[in-house]
């Protein structure tokens, strides 16, 4: 966890493309909001690792989103129920359930469907917010924090020294 945090801070201040960090944030939210007990989550997890993203950001965002998920599950449940009870889509769901292994994705679970729909709808806003935060961090905050007295004091703490050495790859 500490190594992921140090890599995230290093990526925020490095020449990494802001899009890689922003996509990692949005993908982490997508995976973090979904229940982890279905095949759909594992398929998305594997597919996301083929993308060129900042993996430390993905890991940290996934963990934070997973902590927030119990608060959002009632909303996901209601959205999933609405989507799964649309009369025009029921024949499609029946055909999908007749395909081998598709039932293991548990797409017919209201929480799984609701979290997938909500996460996909929020992907672009999450991406835009993350990209804006990376820009603001690099333009306005990073230098000021690096030069502050508090940062100089914190650099003397052994744990912080360890994080800095891990971020630099030493």
Short mmCIF file of C-alpha atoms in Angstrom, two decimals:
data_model
loop_
_atom_site.label_atom_id
_atom_site.label_comp_id
_atom_site.label_asym_id
_atom_site.label_seq_id
_atom_site.Cartn_x
_atom_site.Cartn_y
_atom_site.Cartn_z
CA UNK A 1 0.00 0.00 0.00
CA UNK A 2 2.78 2.41 0.88
CA UNK A 3 4.62 1.50 -2.29
CA UNK A 4 1.50 2.21 -4.38
CA UNK A 5 1.10 5.57 -2.63
CA UNK A 6 4.72 6.52 -3.26
CA UNK A 7 4.42 5.52 -6.94
CA UNK A 8 1.26 7.59 -7.26
CA UNK A 9 2.95 10.68 -5.83
CA UNK A 10 5.93 10.07 -8.08
CA UNK A 11 3.68 9.75 -11.15
CA UNK A 12 1.78 12.92 -10.29
CA UNK A 13 5.00 14.92 -10.34
CA UNK A 14 6.74 13.12 -13.19
CA UNK A 15 6.41 13.44 -16.94
CA UNK A 16 3.80 10.66 -17.10
CA UNK A 17 0.92 11.50 -19.37
CA UNK A 18 -2.01 12.92 -17.40
CA UNK A 19 -4.34 10.71 -19.43
CA UNK A 20 -2.68 7.55 -18.08
CA UNK A 21 -3.27 8.70 -14.52
CA UNK A 22 -6.82 9.86 -15.24
CA UNK A 23 -7.77 6.60 -16.99
CA UNK A 24 -6.33 4.65 -14.07
CA UNK A 25 -8.46 6.69 -11.68
CA UNK A 26 -11.63 6.12 -13.72
CA UNK A 27 -10.91 2.38 -14.17
CA UNK A 28 -10.23 2.05 -10.45
CA UNK A 29 -13.60 3.61 -9.70
CA UNK A 30 -15.28 1.27 -12.19
CA UNK A 31 -13.74 -1.83 -10.62
CA UNK A 32 -14.08 -0.55 -7.08
CA UNK A 33 -17.81 0.04 -7.33
CA UNK A 34 -18.58 -3.40 -8.75
CA UNK A 35 -19.03 -6.48 -6.54
CA UNK A 36 -15.93 -8.67 -6.73
CA UNK A 37 -17.78 -12.00 -6.63
CA UNK A 38 -18.61 -12.36 -10.30
CA UNK A 39 -16.92 -13.24 -13.55
CA UNK A 40 -17.66 -9.83 -15.05
CA UNK A 41 -15.38 -8.14 -12.50
CA UNK A 42 -12.51 -10.49 -13.31
CA UNK A 43 -12.96 -10.05 -17.06
CA UNK A 44 -12.88 -6.26 -16.70
CA UNK A 45 -9.89 -6.51 -14.35
CA UNK A 46 -7.88 -8.49 -16.90
CA UNK A 47 -8.91 -6.24 -19.81
CA UNK A 48 -7.97 -3.10 -17.89
CA UNK A 49 -4.47 -4.43 -17.28
CA UNK A 50 -3.94 -4.48 -21.06
CA UNK A 51 -4.40 -0.69 -21.09
CA UNK A 52 -1.53 1.70 -20.70
CA UNK A 53 -2.38 3.22 -17.34
CA UNK A 54 -0.64 4.08 -14.09
CA UNK A 55 -1.19 0.92 -12.02
CA UNK A 56 -0.50 2.45 -8.61
CA UNK A 57 -3.31 4.94 -9.20
CA UNK A 58 -5.58 2.09 -10.28
CA UNK A 59 -4.79 0.14 -7.12
CA UNK A 60 -5.32 3.02 -4.72
CA UNK A 61 -8.50 4.19 -6.44
CA UNK A 62 -9.89 0.64 -6.49
CA UNK A 63 -9.30 0.33 -2.74
CA UNK A 64 -10.90 3.68 -1.92
CA UNK A 65 -13.89 3.01 -4.19
CA UNK A 66 -14.35 -0.44 -2.64
CA UNK A 67 -14.56 1.23 0.78
CA UNK A 68 -17.26 3.61 -0.50
CA UNK A 69 -19.28 0.90 -2.22
CA UNK A 70 -21.41 -0.19 0.78
CA UNK A 71 -22.72 3.37 0.99
CA UNK A 72 -23.67 3.36 -2.69
CA UNK A 73 -25.11 -0.17 -2.96
CA UNK A 74 -28.73 0.93 -2.35
CA UNK A 75 -28.47 3.32 -5.31
CA UNK A 76 -26.83 0.67 -7.47
CA UNK A 77 -29.58 -1.74 -6.50
CA UNK A 78 -32.34 0.65 -7.56
CA UNK A 79 -30.63 1.50 -10.87
CA UNK A 80 -30.00 -2.20 -11.57
CA UNK A 81 -33.60 -3.07 -10.76
CA UNK A 82 -34.82 -0.40 -13.15
CA UNK A 83 -32.55 -1.62 -15.97
CA UNK A 84 -33.33 -5.30 -15.43
CA UNK A 85 -37.11 -4.76 -15.37
CA UNK A 86 -37.34 -2.94 -18.70
CA UNK A 87 -39.87 -4.95 -20.70
CA UNK A 88 -38.08 -4.38 -24.01
CA UNK A 89 -34.81 -5.86 -22.68
CA UNK A 90 -36.17 -9.03 -21.05
CA UNK A 91 -35.89 -11.17 -24.26
CA UNK A 92 -32.25 -10.07 -24.56
CA UNK A 93 -31.55 -11.06 -20.95
CA UNK A 94 -33.15 -14.47 -21.54
CA UNK A 95 -30.97 -15.05 -24.63
CA UNK A 96 -27.85 -13.98 -22.71
CA UNK A 97 -28.62 -16.33 -19.83
CA UNK A 98 -28.91 -19.23 -22.29
CA UNK A 99 -25.31 -18.67 -23.44
CA UNK A 100 -22.87 -20.88 -21.49
CA UNK A 101 -20.83 -19.09 -18.77
CA UNK A 102 -22.66 -15.76 -19.21
CA UNK A 103 -24.64 -16.48 -16.04
CA UNK A 104 -21.34 -16.47 -14.12
CA UNK A 105 -21.05 -12.73 -14.83
CA UNK A 106 -24.15 -12.27 -12.62
CA UNK A 107 -25.31 -9.44 -14.86
CA UNK A 108 -28.85 -10.31 -13.77
CA UNK A 109 -28.03 -9.26 -10.19
CA UNK A 110 -29.45 -5.78 -9.53
CA UNK A 111 -26.36 -4.54 -7.66
CA UNK A 112 -23.95 -5.82 -10.35
CA UNK A 113 -26.00 -4.29 -13.18
CA UNK A 114 -26.57 -1.03 -11.31
CA UNK A 115 -22.92 -0.60 -10.37
CA UNK A 116 -21.83 -1.38 -13.94
CA UNK A 117 -24.29 1.11 -15.46
CA UNK A 118 -23.48 3.84 -12.92
CA UNK A 119 -19.71 3.31 -13.28
CA UNK A 120 -19.86 3.40 -17.07
CA UNK A 121 -21.96 6.59 -16.97
CA UNK A 122 -19.54 8.19 -14.50
CA UNK A 123 -16.37 7.10 -16.34
CA UNK A 124 -15.99 10.28 -18.42
CA UNK A 125 -16.70 12.66 -15.50
CA UNK A 126 -14.23 10.71 -13.30
CA UNK A 127 -11.65 10.92 -16.09
CA UNK A 128 -12.18 14.68 -16.53
CA UNK A 129 -11.97 15.36 -12.79
CA UNK A 130 -8.81 13.29 -12.42
CA UNK A 131 -7.19 14.99 -15.38
CA UNK A 132 -8.05 18.40 -13.93
CA UNK A 133 -6.62 17.40 -10.55
CA UNK A 134 -3.37 16.21 -12.14
CA UNK A 135 -3.10 19.52 -14.02
CA UNK A 136 -3.76 21.54 -10.86
CA UNK A 137 -1.29 19.46 -8.85
CA UNK A 138 1.49 19.91 -11.39
CA UNK A 139 0.84 23.58 -12.12
CA UNK A 140 0.07 25.02 -8.70
CA UNK A 141 0.55 22.63 -5.80
CA UNK A 142 3.61 20.42 -6.32
CA UNK A 143 6.30 23.11 -6.19
CA UNK A 144 4.68 24.95 -3.30
CA UNK A 145 4.37 21.81 -1.21
CA UNK A 146 7.88 20.66 -2.08
CA UNK A 147 9.36 23.98 -0.91
CA UNK A 148 7.28 24.39 2.25
CA UNK A 149 8.73 24.19 5.75
CA UNK A 150 6.34 21.38 6.64
CA UNK A 151 7.65 19.28 3.74
CA UNK A 152 11.24 19.86 4.88
CA UNK A 153 10.32 18.70 8.39
CA UNK A 154 8.44 15.68 7.07
CA UNK A 155 11.41 14.62 4.93
CA UNK A 156 13.35 14.07 8.17
CA UNK A 157 10.91 11.36 9.33
CA UNK A 158 12.29 7.85 8.60
CA UNK A 159 9.00 6.55 7.17
CA UNK A 160 8.80 9.48 4.74
CA UNK A 161 12.45 8.94 3.77
CA UNK A 162 11.58 5.31 3.00
CA UNK A 163 8.62 6.38 0.83
CA UNK A 164 10.79 8.86 -1.07
CA UNK A 165 13.46 6.22 -1.71
CA UNK A 166 10.79 3.76 -2.89
CA UNK A 167 9.33 6.38 -5.25
CA UNK A 168 12.76 7.09 -6.70
CA UNK A 169 13.44 3.38 -7.17
CA UNK A 170 16.42 3.20 -4.82
#
